[in-house]
Amino acid sequence: MLNIKKISQLNELNSLKEAYFKASTSPLDGMWHFGFVPMAEHYGFYVNDDLVGFCCINSESYLLQFYLSETTQASSVDLFSLIINGNSAVIGEVKGAYVSTAEPQYLSLCLDNSSTLAVNALMYQYSNKESVIAENEITLSLAKDDQLEMLVDFAIEAIGAPQEWLTGYYANLIKRNELWYYSNGETIAATGECRHFDDYQTQYADLGMIVSPEHRGQGLATHVLNQLVMIAKKKGLKAICSTERSNIGAQKAINKAGFVAKNRIVQFEFVSE
């Protein structure tokens, strides 16, 4: 049986993470894998002293990533069963998992062991077709340091995100020149994110947007996405994005902007033996 140890330095996993992303069939969601995953607890799988795989589990006891190198995949079924049944003294309880349909090894293991499942989000890739809305395009402005508080207040009011988290998140985006906004007069009507990947999926840009409640249903979201796609293209990057399954309005806007939902993020629930 493989040994499981907690990982304190995530850079120990660099080569395995690279292999993990290469094994995916499509680009993985940026917010999940570069936003949520770094905050999760990571565990390494060892054969003697050789690190051959890893998993990570968030604060709610859900798996977010699971990987074993090709040389040890024969052990994946037993190891996965051990973990999800709470039989690892190192890891402890695991309630379920989040996994995309672009992660075949991890997805298959979840399907074999799940009690229930539900689609959490849709994952999109830009199809390179012409957008339905091509006239009267808006102009996005690049966010600056002195606009941080204003943009945080906008996002809190629009989507109710936690202020502390949002302040740090937006400050980092501004520092990286990845946060944009559209103002209607003196009022911010929408924000847009064109996030670059420092590692692994470096040929892609992950897009995000927020439209104020009073400006929704007017086509503004599609205009914002059109502009973000152009920003990505100028950088030589392919655009991807995602949205919750329940957000029908966002899905309509994303489709109109020329994106196709090729994959899903699925939430699994496990029942311990």
XYZ file of C-alpha atoms in Angstrom:
273
model
C 0.000 0.000 0.000
C 1.141 3.504 -0.754
C 2.097 5.793 2.118
C 0.205 9.073 2.557
C 1.867 12.175 3.957
C 0.729 15.782 4.257
C 2.463 18.180 1.855
C 3.629 21.461 3.381
C 5.338 22.960 0.312
C 3.209 22.839 -2.826
C 6.248 23.240 -5.077
C 7.059 19.635 -4.205
C 4.171 18.711 -6.484
C 5.193 20.760 -9.535
C 6.087 17.833 -11.784
C 3.020 15.838 -10.757
C 0.742 18.836 -11.224
C 2.173 19.308 -14.713
C 1.418 15.672 -15.519
C -2.080 16.096 -14.050
C -2.915 18.981 -16.374
C -1.382 17.224 -19.375
C -3.619 14.220 -18.707
C -6.774 16.350 -18.898
C -8.722 16.237 -22.154
C -9.544 19.961 -22.119
C -8.385 23.042 -20.187
C -9.417 22.935 -16.542
C -11.364 25.677 -14.805
C -9.042 28.414 -13.569
C -11.004 29.469 -10.495
C -11.251 25.916 -9.212
C -7.670 24.847 -9.874
C -5.795 28.089 -9.263
C -8.175 29.781 -6.827
C -9.672 27.082 -4.606
C -7.050 24.316 -4.873
C -4.107 26.318 -3.411
C -6.209 26.939 -0.291
C -6.914 23.218 0.158
C -4.870 20.698 2.146
C -2.531 18.637 -0.054
C -1.407 15.057 0.568
C 1.320 13.135 -1.216
C 1.321 9.447 -2.124
C 4.682 7.741 -1.696
C 6.292 4.453 -2.703
C 9.163 4.263 -0.238
C 10.520 7.822 -0.512
C 9.322 8.440 -4.079
C 6.423 10.862 -4.514
C 4.111 9.238 -7.082
C 0.801 11.045 -6.648
C -1.286 13.496 -4.644
C -4.740 14.654 -3.702
C -6.140 17.829 -2.183
C -9.150 18.327 0.052
C -10.904 21.587 0.887
C -12.088 22.795 4.290
C -15.503 21.189 3.723
C -13.872 17.739 3.282
C -14.360 17.527 -0.488
C -11.710 16.222 -2.863
C -10.678 18.762 -5.500
C -7.851 16.883 -7.227
C -6.623 13.278 -7.296
C -3.697 11.930 -9.311
C -1.420 8.905 -9.490
C 1.476 8.615 -11.924
C 1.198 6.089 -14.749
C 3.631 3.701 -13.048
C 1.348 3.326 -10.009
C -2.152 3.660 -11.480
C -2.801 -0.007 -10.738
C -3.084 1.041 -7.085
C -5.562 3.843 -7.761
C -8.769 1.891 -7.068
C -7.697 0.658 -3.625
C -6.141 3.978 -2.662
C -9.178 6.001 -3.721
C -11.482 3.653 -1.822
C -9.328 3.965 1.294
C -9.458 7.762 1.158
C -13.159 8.289 0.435
C -14.199 5.797 3.105
C -12.326 7.814 5.724
C -9.847 5.021 6.406
C -6.742 7.183 6.084
C -5.581 8.358 9.504
C -3.627 11.131 7.780
C -6.486 12.522 5.695
C -9.563 11.749 7.767
C -13.143 12.246 6.606
C -13.959 12.839 2.921
C -17.595 13.704 2.176
C -17.441 13.972 -1.594
C -15.589 15.393 -4.568
C -15.641 18.032 -7.254
C -14.274 16.862 -10.597
C -14.611 17.950 -14.202
C -15.494 15.736 -17.128
C -12.085 16.672 -18.579
C -10.289 14.659 -15.847
C -10.866 11.039 -16.945
C -8.949 9.087 -14.289
C -10.325 11.070 -11.364
C -13.847 11.168 -12.864
C -13.947 7.409 -13.377
C -12.982 6.755 -9.762
C -15.696 9.117 -8.555
C -18.312 7.451 -10.755
C -17.361 4.055 -9.365
C -17.777 5.206 -5.755
C -20.484 7.847 -5.695
C -23.874 7.695 -4.040
C -25.218 10.835 -5.711
C -23.954 13.350 -8.236
C -25.050 16.655 -9.736
C -23.666 19.079 -12.294
C -22.194 22.071 -10.465
C -20.966 24.218 -13.357
C -20.550 24.379 -17.120
C -17.059 24.776 -18.635
C -16.818 26.731 -21.888
C -14.277 27.211 -24.664
C -14.424 29.971 -27.256
C -15.518 28.543 -30.605
C -13.986 31.295 -32.796
C -17.321 31.983 -34.473
C -18.631 35.502 -34.871
C -20.547 36.839 -31.902
C -24.291 37.370 -32.320
C -23.896 40.896 -30.968
C -21.391 42.818 -33.065
C -22.764 46.364 -33.114
C -22.286 49.166 -30.586
C -19.581 47.331 -28.672
C -18.544 48.837 -25.367
C -15.044 49.785 -24.258
C -13.540 48.274 -21.129
C -11.114 50.226 -18.943
C -8.175 48.606 -17.184
C -8.557 48.824 -13.389
C -5.976 50.816 -11.402
C -4.810 50.605 -7.792
C -6.809 53.628 -6.639
C -10.040 52.026 -7.911
C -9.766 48.906 -5.764
C -12.215 49.977 -3.053
C -14.780 51.139 -5.598
C -14.597 47.868 -7.542
C -14.781 45.765 -4.372
C -17.893 47.661 -3.258
C -19.438 47.073 -6.686
C -18.813 43.321 -6.554
C -20.092 43.000 -2.983
C -23.324 44.718 -3.937
C -23.679 42.740 -7.188
C -22.902 39.206 -6.003
C -22.438 39.375 -2.227
C -18.857 38.070 -2.187
C -16.909 38.312 1.127
C -15.128 41.660 1.380
C -11.834 40.372 2.784
C -11.431 37.682 0.160
C -12.587 39.945 -2.669
C -10.179 42.741 -1.681
C -7.179 40.440 -1.878
C -8.428 38.777 -5.047
C -9.082 42.056 -6.887
C -5.826 43.610 -5.650
C -3.919 40.710 -7.208
C -5.844 41.000 -10.486
C -5.119 44.739 -10.658
C -1.427 44.113 -9.996
C -1.381 41.624 -12.890
C -3.395 43.894 -15.247
C -6.184 41.314 -15.401
C -9.186 43.288 -14.082
C -11.315 45.511 -16.333
C -14.525 47.463 -15.861
C -17.238 49.267 -17.793
C -18.838 52.410 -16.408
C -22.120 53.945 -17.478
C -21.415 57.575 -16.688
C -20.080 57.657 -13.112
C -21.567 54.272 -12.195
C -19.830 50.944 -12.697
C -22.115 48.656 -14.679
C -19.853 45.627 -15.060
C -16.420 44.175 -14.380
C -14.462 41.693 -16.454
C -11.508 39.437 -15.695
C -8.983 38.115 -18.195
C -6.857 35.849 -16.026
C -3.567 34.429 -17.304
C -2.049 31.145 -16.149
C 1.495 31.248 -14.780
C 1.829 27.478 -14.944
C 0.458 24.554 -16.943
C -2.362 26.019 -19.069
C -0.353 28.991 -20.273
C -1.972 29.067 -23.740
C -5.361 29.959 -22.234
C -7.020 32.967 -20.631
C -9.786 32.346 -18.101
C -12.540 34.953 -18.361
C -14.966 36.151 -15.711
C -17.546 38.912 -15.473
C -19.997 40.569 -13.104
C -22.905 42.716 -14.282
C -24.838 44.890 -11.832
C -28.446 43.729 -11.224
C -29.926 46.862 -12.799
C -28.005 46.287 -16.046
C -28.766 42.600 -16.492
C -30.929 41.343 -19.323
C -29.725 44.096 -21.681
C -26.946 42.246 -23.525
C -24.178 43.914 -21.512
C -22.692 40.602 -20.341
C -22.173 39.462 -23.919
C -20.549 42.794 -24.802
C -18.160 42.418 -21.854
C -17.247 38.890 -22.929
C -16.698 40.032 -26.525
C -14.169 42.588 -25.309
C -12.440 40.101 -23.005
C -12.094 37.660 -25.894
C -10.428 40.383 -27.953
C -8.051 41.182 -25.078
C -7.138 37.496 -24.839
C -6.632 37.216 -28.602
C -4.266 40.195 -28.626
C -2.157 38.314 -26.085
C -2.201 35.195 -28.255
C -4.383 33.303 -25.756
C -7.446 31.072 -26.182
C -10.453 32.098 -24.108
C -12.220 29.800 -21.639
C -14.817 30.502 -18.950
C -17.379 28.800 -16.726
C -20.607 29.471 -14.873
C -22.893 27.739 -12.392
C -25.502 25.390 -13.783
C -28.247 27.475 -12.158
C -27.135 30.757 -13.768
C -29.273 30.654 -16.907
C -28.731 34.351 -17.672
C -24.953 33.948 -17.748
C -25.261 30.828 -19.906
C -27.271 32.732 -22.501
C -24.738 35.571 -22.577
C -21.789 33.175 -22.841
C -23.422 31.295 -25.716
C -24.134 34.546 -27.560
C -20.487 35.541 -27.194
C -19.423 32.464 -29.147
C -18.550 29.956 -26.414
C -19.431 26.258 -26.359
C -19.932 24.275 -23.128
C -17.731 21.246 -23.801
C -17.354 20.007 -20.205
C -18.964 20.069 -16.772
C -17.834 20.278 -13.154
C -19.642 17.554 -11.217
C -20.230 17.366 -7.471
C -20.165 13.842 -6.005
C -21.310 12.655 -2.601
C -19.747 9.556 -1.023
C -21.191 7.140 1.513
C -18.636 5.574 3.854
C -18.629 1.823 4.214
